[in-house]
PDB file of C-alpha atoms in Angstrom:
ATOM      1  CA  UNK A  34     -18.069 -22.619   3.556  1.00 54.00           C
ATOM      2  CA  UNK A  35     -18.539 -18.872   4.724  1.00 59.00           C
ATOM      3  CA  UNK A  36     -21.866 -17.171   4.567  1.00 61.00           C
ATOM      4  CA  UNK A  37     -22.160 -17.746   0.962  1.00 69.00           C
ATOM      5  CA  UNK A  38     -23.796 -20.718   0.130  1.00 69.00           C
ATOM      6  CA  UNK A  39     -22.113 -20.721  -3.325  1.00 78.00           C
ATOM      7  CA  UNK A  40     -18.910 -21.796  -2.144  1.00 77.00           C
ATOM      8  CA  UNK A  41     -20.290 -25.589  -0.790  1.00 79.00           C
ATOM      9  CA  UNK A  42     -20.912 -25.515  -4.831  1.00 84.00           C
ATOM     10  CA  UNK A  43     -17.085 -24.621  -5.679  1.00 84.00           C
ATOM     11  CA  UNK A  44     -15.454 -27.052  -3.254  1.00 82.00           C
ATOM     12  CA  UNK A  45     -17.862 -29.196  -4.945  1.00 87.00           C
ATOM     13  CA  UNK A  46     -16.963 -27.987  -7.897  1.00 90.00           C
ATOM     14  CA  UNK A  47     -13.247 -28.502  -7.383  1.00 88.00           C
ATOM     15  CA  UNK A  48     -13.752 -31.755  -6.264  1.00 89.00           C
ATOM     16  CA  UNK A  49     -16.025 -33.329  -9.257  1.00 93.00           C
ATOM     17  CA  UNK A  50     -12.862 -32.303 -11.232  1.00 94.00           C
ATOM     18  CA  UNK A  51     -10.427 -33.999  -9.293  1.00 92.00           C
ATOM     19  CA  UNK A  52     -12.476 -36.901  -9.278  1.00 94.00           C
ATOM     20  CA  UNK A  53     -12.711 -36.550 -13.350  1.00 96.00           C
ATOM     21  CA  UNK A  54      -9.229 -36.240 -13.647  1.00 95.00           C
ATOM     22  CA  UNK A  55      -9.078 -39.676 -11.613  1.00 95.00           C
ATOM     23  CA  UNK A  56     -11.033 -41.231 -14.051  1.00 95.00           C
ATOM     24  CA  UNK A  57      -8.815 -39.490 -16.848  1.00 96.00           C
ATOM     25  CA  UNK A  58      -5.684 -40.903 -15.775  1.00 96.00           C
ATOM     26  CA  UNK A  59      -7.750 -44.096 -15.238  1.00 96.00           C
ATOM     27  CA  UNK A  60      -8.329 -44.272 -19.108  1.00 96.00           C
ATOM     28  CA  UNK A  61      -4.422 -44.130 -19.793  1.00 97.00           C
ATOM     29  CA  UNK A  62      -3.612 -47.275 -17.148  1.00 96.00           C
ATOM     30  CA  UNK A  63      -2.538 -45.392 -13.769  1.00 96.00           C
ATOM     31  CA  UNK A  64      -4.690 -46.439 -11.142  1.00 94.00           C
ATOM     32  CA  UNK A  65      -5.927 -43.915  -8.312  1.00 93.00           C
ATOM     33  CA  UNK A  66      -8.389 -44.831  -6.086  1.00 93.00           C
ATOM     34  CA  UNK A  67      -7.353 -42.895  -2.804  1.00 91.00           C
ATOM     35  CA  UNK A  68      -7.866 -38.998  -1.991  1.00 89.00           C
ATOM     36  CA  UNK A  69      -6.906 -37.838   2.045  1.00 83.00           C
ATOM     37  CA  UNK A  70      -7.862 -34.224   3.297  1.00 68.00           C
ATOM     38  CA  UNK A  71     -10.519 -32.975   0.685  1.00 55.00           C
ATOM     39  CA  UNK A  72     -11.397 -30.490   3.553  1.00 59.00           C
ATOM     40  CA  UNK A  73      -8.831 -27.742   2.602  1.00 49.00           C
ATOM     41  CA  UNK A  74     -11.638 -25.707   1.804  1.00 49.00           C
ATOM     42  CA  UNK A  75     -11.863 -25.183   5.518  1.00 52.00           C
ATOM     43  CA  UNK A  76      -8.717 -24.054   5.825  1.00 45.00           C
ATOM     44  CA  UNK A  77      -7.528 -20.959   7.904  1.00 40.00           C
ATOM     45  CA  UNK A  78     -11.190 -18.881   7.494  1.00 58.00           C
ATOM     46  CA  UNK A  79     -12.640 -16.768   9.937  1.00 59.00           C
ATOM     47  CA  UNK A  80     -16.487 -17.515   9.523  1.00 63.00           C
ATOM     48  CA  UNK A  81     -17.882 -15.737  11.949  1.00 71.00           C
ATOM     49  CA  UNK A  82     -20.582 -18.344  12.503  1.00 74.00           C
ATOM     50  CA  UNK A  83     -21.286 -21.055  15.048  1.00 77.00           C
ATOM     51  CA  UNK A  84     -19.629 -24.746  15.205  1.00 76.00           C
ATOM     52  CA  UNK A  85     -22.185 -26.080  14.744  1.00 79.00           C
ATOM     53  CA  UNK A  86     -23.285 -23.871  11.107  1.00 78.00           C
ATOM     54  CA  UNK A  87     -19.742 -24.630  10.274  1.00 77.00           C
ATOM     55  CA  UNK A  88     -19.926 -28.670  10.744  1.00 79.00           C
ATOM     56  CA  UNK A  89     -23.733 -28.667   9.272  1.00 81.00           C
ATOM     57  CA  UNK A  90     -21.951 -27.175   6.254  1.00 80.00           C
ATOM     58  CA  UNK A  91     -18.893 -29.509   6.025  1.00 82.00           C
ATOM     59  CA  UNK A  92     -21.457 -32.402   6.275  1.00 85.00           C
ATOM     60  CA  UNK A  93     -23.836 -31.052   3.329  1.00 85.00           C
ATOM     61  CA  UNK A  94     -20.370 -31.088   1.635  1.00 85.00           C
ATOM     62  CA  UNK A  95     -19.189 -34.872   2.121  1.00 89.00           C
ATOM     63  CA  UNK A  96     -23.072 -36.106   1.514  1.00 90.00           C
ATOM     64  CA  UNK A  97     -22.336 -34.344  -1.715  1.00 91.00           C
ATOM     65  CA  UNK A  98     -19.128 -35.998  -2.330  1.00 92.00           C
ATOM     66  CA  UNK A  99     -20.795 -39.240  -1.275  1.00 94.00           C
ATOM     67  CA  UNK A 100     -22.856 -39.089  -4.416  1.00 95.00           C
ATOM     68  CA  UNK A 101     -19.701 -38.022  -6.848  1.00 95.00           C
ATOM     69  CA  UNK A 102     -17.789 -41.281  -5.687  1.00 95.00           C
ATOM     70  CA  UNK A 103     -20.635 -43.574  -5.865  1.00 95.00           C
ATOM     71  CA  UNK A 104     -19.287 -46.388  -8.233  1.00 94.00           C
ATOM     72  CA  UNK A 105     -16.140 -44.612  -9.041  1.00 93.00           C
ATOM     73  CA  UNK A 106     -13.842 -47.229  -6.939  1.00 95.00           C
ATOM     74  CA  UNK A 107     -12.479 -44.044  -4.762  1.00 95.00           C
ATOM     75  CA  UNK A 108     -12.155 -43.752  -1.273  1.00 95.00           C
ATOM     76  CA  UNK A 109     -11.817 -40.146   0.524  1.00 94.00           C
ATOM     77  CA  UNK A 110     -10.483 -40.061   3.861  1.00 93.00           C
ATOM     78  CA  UNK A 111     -11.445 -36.808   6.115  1.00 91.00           C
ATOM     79  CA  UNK A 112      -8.434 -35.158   8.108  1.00 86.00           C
ATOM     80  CA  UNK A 113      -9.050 -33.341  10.844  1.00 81.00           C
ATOM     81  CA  UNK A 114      -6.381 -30.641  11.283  1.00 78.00           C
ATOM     82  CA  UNK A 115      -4.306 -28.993  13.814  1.00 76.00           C
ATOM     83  CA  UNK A 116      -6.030 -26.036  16.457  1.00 76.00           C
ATOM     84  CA  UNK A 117      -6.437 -22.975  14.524  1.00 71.00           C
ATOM     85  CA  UNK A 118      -6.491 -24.871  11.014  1.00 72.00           C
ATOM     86  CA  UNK A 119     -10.191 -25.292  10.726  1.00 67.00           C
ATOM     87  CA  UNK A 120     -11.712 -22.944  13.053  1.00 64.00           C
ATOM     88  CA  UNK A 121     -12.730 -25.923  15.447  1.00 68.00           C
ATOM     89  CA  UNK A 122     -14.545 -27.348  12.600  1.00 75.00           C
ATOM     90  CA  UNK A 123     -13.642 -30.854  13.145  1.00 81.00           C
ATOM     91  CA  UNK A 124     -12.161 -30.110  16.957  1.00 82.00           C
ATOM     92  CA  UNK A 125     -11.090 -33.297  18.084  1.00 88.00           C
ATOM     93  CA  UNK A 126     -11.427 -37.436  16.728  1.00 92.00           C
ATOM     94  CA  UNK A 127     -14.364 -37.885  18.535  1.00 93.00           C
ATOM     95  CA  UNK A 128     -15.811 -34.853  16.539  1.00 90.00           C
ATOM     96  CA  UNK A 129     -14.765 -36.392  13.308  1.00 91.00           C
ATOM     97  CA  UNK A 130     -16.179 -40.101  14.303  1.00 95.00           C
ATOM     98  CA  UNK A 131     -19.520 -38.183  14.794  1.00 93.00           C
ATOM     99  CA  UNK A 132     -19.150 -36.488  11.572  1.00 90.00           C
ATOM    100  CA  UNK A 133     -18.266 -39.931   9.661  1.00 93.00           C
ATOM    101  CA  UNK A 134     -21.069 -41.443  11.522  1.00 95.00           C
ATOM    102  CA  UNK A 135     -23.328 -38.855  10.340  1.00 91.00           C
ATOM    103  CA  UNK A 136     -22.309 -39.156   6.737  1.00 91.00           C
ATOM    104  CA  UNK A 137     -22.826 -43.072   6.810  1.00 94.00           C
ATOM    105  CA  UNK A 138     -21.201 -43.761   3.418  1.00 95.00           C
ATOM    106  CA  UNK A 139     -18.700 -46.689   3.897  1.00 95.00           C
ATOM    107  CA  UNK A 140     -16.216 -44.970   1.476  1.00 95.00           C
ATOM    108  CA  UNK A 141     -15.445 -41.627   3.483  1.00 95.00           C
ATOM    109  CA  UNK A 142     -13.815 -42.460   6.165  1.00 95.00           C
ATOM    110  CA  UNK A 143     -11.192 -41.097   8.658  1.00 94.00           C
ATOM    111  CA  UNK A 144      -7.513 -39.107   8.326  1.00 91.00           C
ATOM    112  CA  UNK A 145      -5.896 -39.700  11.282  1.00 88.00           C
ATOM    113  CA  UNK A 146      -2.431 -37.471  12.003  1.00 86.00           C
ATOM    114  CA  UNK A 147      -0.626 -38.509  14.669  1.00 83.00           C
ATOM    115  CA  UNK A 148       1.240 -35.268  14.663  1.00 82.00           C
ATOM    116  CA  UNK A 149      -2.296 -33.447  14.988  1.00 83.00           C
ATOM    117  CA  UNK A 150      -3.730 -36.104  17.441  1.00 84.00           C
ATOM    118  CA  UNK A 151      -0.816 -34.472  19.489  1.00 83.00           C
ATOM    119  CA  UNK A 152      -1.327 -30.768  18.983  1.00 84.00           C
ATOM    120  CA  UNK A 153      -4.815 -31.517  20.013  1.00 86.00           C
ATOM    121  CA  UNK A 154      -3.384 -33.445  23.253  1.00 88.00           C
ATOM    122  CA  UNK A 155      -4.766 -36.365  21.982  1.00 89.00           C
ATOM    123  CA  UNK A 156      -3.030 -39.983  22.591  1.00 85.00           C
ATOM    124  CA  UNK A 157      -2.516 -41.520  19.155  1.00 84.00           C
ATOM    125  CA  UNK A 158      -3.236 -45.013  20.368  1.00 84.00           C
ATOM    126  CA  UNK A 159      -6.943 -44.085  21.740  1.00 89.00           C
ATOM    127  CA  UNK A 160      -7.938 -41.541  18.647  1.00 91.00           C
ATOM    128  CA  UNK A 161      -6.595 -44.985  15.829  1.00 89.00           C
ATOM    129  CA  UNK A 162      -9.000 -47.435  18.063  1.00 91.00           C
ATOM    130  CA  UNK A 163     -11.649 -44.708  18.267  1.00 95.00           C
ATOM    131  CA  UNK A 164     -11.646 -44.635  14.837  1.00 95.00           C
ATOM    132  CA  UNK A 165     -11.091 -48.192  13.844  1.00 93.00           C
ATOM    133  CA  UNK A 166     -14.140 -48.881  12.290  1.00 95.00           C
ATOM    134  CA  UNK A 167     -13.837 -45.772   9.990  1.00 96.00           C
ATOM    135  CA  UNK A 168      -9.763 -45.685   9.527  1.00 94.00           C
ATOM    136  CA  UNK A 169      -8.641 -45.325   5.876  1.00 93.00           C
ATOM    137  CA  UNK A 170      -4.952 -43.251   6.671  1.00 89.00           C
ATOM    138  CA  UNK A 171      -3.043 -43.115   9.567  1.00 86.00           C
ATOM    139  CA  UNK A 172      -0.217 -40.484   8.793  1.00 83.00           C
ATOM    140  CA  UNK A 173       2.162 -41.706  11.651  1.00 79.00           C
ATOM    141  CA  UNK A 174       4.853 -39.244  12.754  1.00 71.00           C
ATOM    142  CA  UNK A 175       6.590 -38.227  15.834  1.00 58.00           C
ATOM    143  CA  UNK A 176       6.130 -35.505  17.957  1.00 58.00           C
ATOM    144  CA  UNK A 177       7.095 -32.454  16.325  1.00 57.00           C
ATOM    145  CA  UNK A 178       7.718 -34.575  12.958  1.00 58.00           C
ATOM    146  CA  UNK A 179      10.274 -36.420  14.547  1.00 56.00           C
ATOM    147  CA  UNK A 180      10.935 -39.913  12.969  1.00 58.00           C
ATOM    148  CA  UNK A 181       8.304 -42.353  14.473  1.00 56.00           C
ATOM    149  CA  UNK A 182       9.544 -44.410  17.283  1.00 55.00           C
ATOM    150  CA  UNK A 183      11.208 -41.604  18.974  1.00 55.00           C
ATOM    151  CA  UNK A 184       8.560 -40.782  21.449  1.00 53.00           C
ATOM    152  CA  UNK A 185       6.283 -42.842  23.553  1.00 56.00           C
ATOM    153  CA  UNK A 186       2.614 -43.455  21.795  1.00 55.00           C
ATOM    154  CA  UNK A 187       2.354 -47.091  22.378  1.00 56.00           C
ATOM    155  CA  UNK A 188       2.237 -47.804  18.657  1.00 56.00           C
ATOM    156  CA  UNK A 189       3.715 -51.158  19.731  1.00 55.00           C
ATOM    157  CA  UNK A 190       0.941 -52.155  22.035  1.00 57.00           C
ATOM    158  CA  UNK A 191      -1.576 -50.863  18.876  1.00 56.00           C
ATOM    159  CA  UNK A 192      -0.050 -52.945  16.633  1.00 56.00           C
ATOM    160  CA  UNK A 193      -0.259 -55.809  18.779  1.00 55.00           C
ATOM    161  CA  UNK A 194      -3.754 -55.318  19.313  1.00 52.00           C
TER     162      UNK A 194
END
């Protein structure tokens, strides 16, 4: 999603084909109706643009993948990354709740790391209510990718609410 407007095209490319080879495998009885973190594409670039070109750009990209899973039974779930990952992309949950909200299609919804909820300094327990309303994963892992329980994150007090 540089300054070439051809490669919104690819990812979409890349992703129409994924989403073929779904229905593919569909056709010979396995069933796949999930994909998490279709934003590699954003991966490790150095645009040289503003956040705000970048996100305009990721969100021309998921209205576009809203119309490929129309009807196809497939839910994609958005992960936003660790610092550095994405360029500040998708910076923060709040950033990616206003980038789901913004994309209003009740099939994209959110990714939500608990490992990069921490890089980020963000407490897992406030990003998964946060994001209730548009949680699809949660990827739950300790600090560091400890084993879960290990730290404090009040995942008990979550789960009880």
């Amino acid at each position: 999603i540089g300054d070439d407007p051809g490669q919104i095209d690819t990812a979409i490319q890349t992703f129409q084909g994924d989403v073929d080879y779904i229905r593919e495998l569909r056709t010979h009885g396995v069933q796949i109706q999930f994909m998490t973190g279709p934003n590699c594409f954003v991966l490790g670039q150095r645009y040289g643009q503003s956040r705000s070109v970048i996100r305009d750009r990721i969100r021309q990209f998921y209205a576009r993948v809203a119309k490929i899973i129309d009807g196809q039974d497939i839910t994609v779930a958005v992960e936003y990354l660790r610092p550095g990952e994405d360029e500040g992309a998708i910076g923060s949950a709040a950033e990616l709740l206003h980038l789901l909200q913004l994309i209003d299609h009740p099939e994209i919804g959110a990714h939500a790391d608990t490992f990069h909820m921490r890089e980020r300094r963000e407490v897992p327990h406030d990003v998964i209510i946060l994001l209730a309303k548009h949680l699809k994963y949660v990827h739950a892992h300790g600090d560091f990718r400890s084993v879960p329980g290990t730290y404090e994150q009040g995942f008990i007090d979550l789960i009880n609410w």
